[in-house]
Amino acid sequence: MSTPLSPAGRWFAAAAFAEGFTWAGLLVGMWLKYGAEVTDVGVWLFGRLHGAAFVFYVVVTVAVGVRLRWPLWALVLALLAAVPPLVTVPLEMWFRRIGLLGQPKA
């Protein structure tokens, strides 16, 4: 059983989901624009949303990593997870499972 999320852990979970969701939207938008050649509205909208979600995720990740006293490897891995598409969500699930999103150890 995983430990309950701390308030900071909830912020990280929300940021990871937002980053992953907007990545997915951007990928669909890119397919609609370049693959199906139908419209560029998805890229226009999700490009902006994903840019904001990416910055939000990076800021929240650094703040949460410091607040919850993550080891350096976890902070670096969490920051790198924002680069490839859709990696922040499984990373958040893993961090939750290994207890990195609970209360910090004293």
PDB file of C-alpha atoms in Angstrom:
ATOM      1  CA  MET A   1       0.000   0.000   0.000  1.00  0.00           C
ATOM      2  CA  SER A   2       1.381   3.421  -0.922  1.00  0.00           C
ATOM      3  CA  THR A   3       1.665   6.245   1.564  1.00  0.00           C
ATOM      4  CA  PRO A   4      -0.833   9.118   1.369  1.00  0.00           C
ATOM      5  CA  LEU A   5       0.237  12.067  -0.762  1.00  0.00           C
ATOM      6  CA  SER A   6       1.538  15.164   0.933  1.00  0.00           C
ATOM      7  CA  PRO A   7       0.191  18.528  -0.253  1.00  0.00           C
ATOM      8  CA  ALA A   8       3.429  18.984  -2.221  1.00  0.00           C
ATOM      9  CA  GLY A   9       2.983  15.499  -3.682  1.00  0.00           C
ATOM     10  CA  ARG A  10      -0.493  16.469  -4.868  1.00  0.00           C
ATOM     11  CA  TRP A  11       0.973  19.525  -6.635  1.00  0.00           C
ATOM     12  CA  PHE A  12       3.510  17.295  -8.374  1.00  0.00           C
ATOM     13  CA  ALA A  13       0.813  14.810  -9.405  1.00  0.00           C
ATOM     14  CA  ALA A  14      -1.324  17.606 -10.861  1.00  0.00           C
ATOM     15  CA  ALA A  15       1.637  19.129 -12.718  1.00  0.00           C
ATOM     16  CA  ALA A  16       2.672  15.721 -14.112  1.00  0.00           C
ATOM     17  CA  PHE A  17      -0.866  15.046 -15.341  1.00  0.00           C
ATOM     18  CA  ALA A  18      -1.190  18.503 -16.930  1.00  0.00           C
ATOM     19  CA  GLU A  19       2.168  18.123 -18.674  1.00  0.00           C
ATOM     20  CA  GLY A  20       1.257  14.655 -19.963  1.00  0.00           C
ATOM     21  CA  PHE A  21      -2.256  15.660 -21.045  1.00  0.00           C
ATOM     22  CA  THR A  22      -1.052  18.694 -22.991  1.00  0.00           C
ATOM     23  CA  TRP A  23       1.729  16.599 -24.584  1.00  0.00           C
ATOM     24  CA  ALA A  24      -0.952  14.169 -25.797  1.00  0.00           C
ATOM     25  CA  GLY A  25      -3.048  17.044 -27.127  1.00  0.00           C
ATOM     26  CA  LEU A  26      -0.044  18.481 -28.932  1.00  0.00           C
ATOM     27  CA  LEU A  27       0.756  15.110 -30.494  1.00  0.00           C
ATOM     28  CA  VAL A  28      -2.836  14.779 -31.750  1.00  0.00           C
ATOM     29  CA  GLY A  29      -2.698  18.349 -33.030  1.00  0.00           C
ATOM     30  CA  MET A  30       0.553  17.620 -34.862  1.00  0.00           C
ATOM     31  CA  TRP A  31      -0.992  14.546 -36.470  1.00  0.00           C
ATOM     32  CA  LEU A  32      -4.014  16.596 -37.573  1.00  0.00           C
ATOM     33  CA  LYS A  33      -1.755  19.299 -39.008  1.00  0.00           C
ATOM     34  CA  TYR A  34       1.030  17.266 -40.610  1.00  0.00           C
ATOM     35  CA  GLY A  35      -0.458  13.776 -41.017  1.00  0.00           C
ATOM     36  CA  ALA A  36      -4.083  14.295 -41.971  1.00  0.00           C
ATOM     37  CA  GLU A  37      -3.433  17.877 -43.152  1.00  0.00           C
ATOM     38  CA  VAL A  38      -6.825  18.937 -41.798  1.00  0.00           C
ATOM     39  CA  THR A  39      -6.234  21.817 -39.394  1.00  0.00           C
ATOM     40  CA  ASP A  40      -3.542  23.489 -37.345  1.00  0.00           C
ATOM     41  CA  VAL A  41      -5.848  24.523 -34.480  1.00  0.00           C
ATOM     42  CA  GLY A  42      -4.629  21.644 -32.277  1.00  0.00           C
ATOM     43  CA  VAL A  43      -1.007  22.716 -32.622  1.00  0.00           C
ATOM     44  CA  TRP A  44      -1.948  26.352 -32.068  1.00  0.00           C
ATOM     45  CA  LEU A  45      -3.946  25.589 -28.906  1.00  0.00           C
ATOM     46  CA  PHE A  46      -2.001  22.708 -27.378  1.00  0.00           C
ATOM     47  CA  GLY A  47       1.347  24.247 -28.271  1.00  0.00           C
ATOM     48  CA  ARG A  48       0.542  27.173 -26.006  1.00  0.00           C
ATOM     49  CA  LEU A  49      -1.039  25.006 -23.304  1.00  0.00           C
ATOM     50  CA  HIS A  50       1.868  22.587 -23.329  1.00  0.00           C
ATOM     51  CA  GLY A  51       4.408  25.388 -23.108  1.00  0.00           C
ATOM     52  CA  ALA A  52       2.677  26.712 -19.999  1.00  0.00           C
ATOM     53  CA  ALA A  53       2.269  23.202 -18.538  1.00  0.00           C
ATOM     54  CA  PHE A  54       5.957  22.446 -19.169  1.00  0.00           C
ATOM     55  CA  VAL A  55       7.103  25.559 -17.315  1.00  0.00           C
ATOM     56  CA  PHE A  56       4.605  24.837 -14.504  1.00  0.00           C
ATOM     57  CA  TYR A  57       5.877  21.239 -14.248  1.00  0.00           C
ATOM     58  CA  VAL A  58       9.534  22.331 -14.050  1.00  0.00           C
ATOM     59  CA  VAL A  59       8.847  24.950 -11.360  1.00  0.00           C
ATOM     60  CA  VAL A  60       6.650  22.586  -9.326  1.00  0.00           C
ATOM     61  CA  THR A  61       9.148  19.728  -9.693  1.00  0.00           C
ATOM     62  CA  VAL A  62      12.036  21.788  -8.332  1.00  0.00           C
ATOM     63  CA  ALA A  63       9.913  23.176  -5.479  1.00  0.00           C
ATOM     64  CA  VAL A  64       8.529  19.748  -4.548  1.00  0.00           C
ATOM     65  CA  GLY A  65      11.930  18.066  -4.847  1.00  0.00           C
ATOM     66  CA  VAL A  66      13.397  20.566  -2.398  1.00  0.00           C
ATOM     67  CA  ARG A  67      10.354  20.499  -0.097  1.00  0.00           C
ATOM     68  CA  LEU A  68      10.181  16.705   0.091  1.00  0.00           C
ATOM     69  CA  ARG A  69      13.976  16.311   0.179  1.00  0.00           C
ATOM     70  CA  TRP A  70      14.218  14.097  -2.882  1.00  0.00           C
ATOM     71  CA  PRO A  71      17.586  12.555  -3.647  1.00  0.00           C
ATOM     72  CA  LEU A  72      19.374  14.242  -6.534  1.00  0.00           C
ATOM     73  CA  TRP A  73      18.720  11.300  -8.880  1.00  0.00           C
ATOM     74  CA  ALA A  74      14.947  11.672  -8.369  1.00  0.00           C
ATOM     75  CA  LEU A  75      14.994  15.409  -9.075  1.00  0.00           C
ATOM     76  CA  VAL A  76      17.100  14.996 -12.216  1.00  0.00           C
ATOM     77  CA  LEU A  77      14.936  12.100 -13.421  1.00  0.00           C
ATOM     78  CA  ALA A  78      11.744  14.094 -12.824  1.00  0.00           C
ATOM     79  CA  LEU A  79      13.110  17.040 -14.810  1.00  0.00           C
ATOM     80  CA  LEU A  80      14.273  14.796 -17.659  1.00  0.00           C
ATOM     81  CA  ALA A  81      10.840  13.111 -17.751  1.00  0.00           C
ATOM     82  CA  ALA A  82       9.330  16.330 -19.119  1.00  0.00           C
ATOM     83  CA  VAL A  83      11.278  16.042 -22.378  1.00  0.00           C
ATOM     84  CA  PRO A  84       9.985  12.828 -24.019  1.00  0.00           C
ATOM     85  CA  PRO A  85       6.233  12.671 -24.606  1.00  0.00           C
ATOM     86  CA  LEU A  86       3.980  11.263 -21.877  1.00  0.00           C
ATOM     87  CA  VAL A  87       6.709  10.187 -19.431  1.00  0.00           C
ATOM     88  CA  THR A  88       5.683  12.431 -16.511  1.00  0.00           C
ATOM     89  CA  VAL A  89       2.545  10.401 -15.772  1.00  0.00           C
ATOM     90  CA  PRO A  90       4.205   6.986 -15.319  1.00  0.00           C
ATOM     91  CA  LEU A  91       7.033   8.678 -13.417  1.00  0.00           C
ATOM     92  CA  GLU A  92       4.513  10.242 -11.025  1.00  0.00           C
ATOM     93  CA  MET A  93       2.888   6.823 -10.542  1.00  0.00           C
ATOM     94  CA  TRP A  94       6.275   5.279  -9.772  1.00  0.00           C
ATOM     95  CA  PHE A  95       7.257   8.109  -7.390  1.00  0.00           C
ATOM     96  CA  ARG A  96       3.924   7.632  -5.628  1.00  0.00           C
ATOM     97  CA  ARG A  97       4.526   3.872  -5.324  1.00  0.00           C
ATOM     98  CA  ILE A  98       8.054   4.240  -3.884  1.00  0.00           C
ATOM     99  CA  GLY A  99       6.944   6.913  -1.406  1.00  0.00           C
ATOM    100  CA  LEU A 100       8.618  10.016  -2.826  1.00  0.00           C
ATOM    101  CA  LEU A 101       5.319  11.972  -2.819  1.00  0.00           C
ATOM    102  CA  GLY A 102       4.458  11.409   0.841  1.00  0.00           C
ATOM    103  CA  GLN A 103       5.650  13.363   3.826  1.00  0.00           C
ATOM    104  CA  PRO A 104       9.433  13.921   3.881  1.00  0.00           C
ATOM    105  CA  LYS A 105      11.500  11.725   6.129  1.00  0.00           C
ATOM    106  CA  ALA A 106      12.843  13.514   9.195  1.00  0.00           C
TER     107      ALA A 106
END
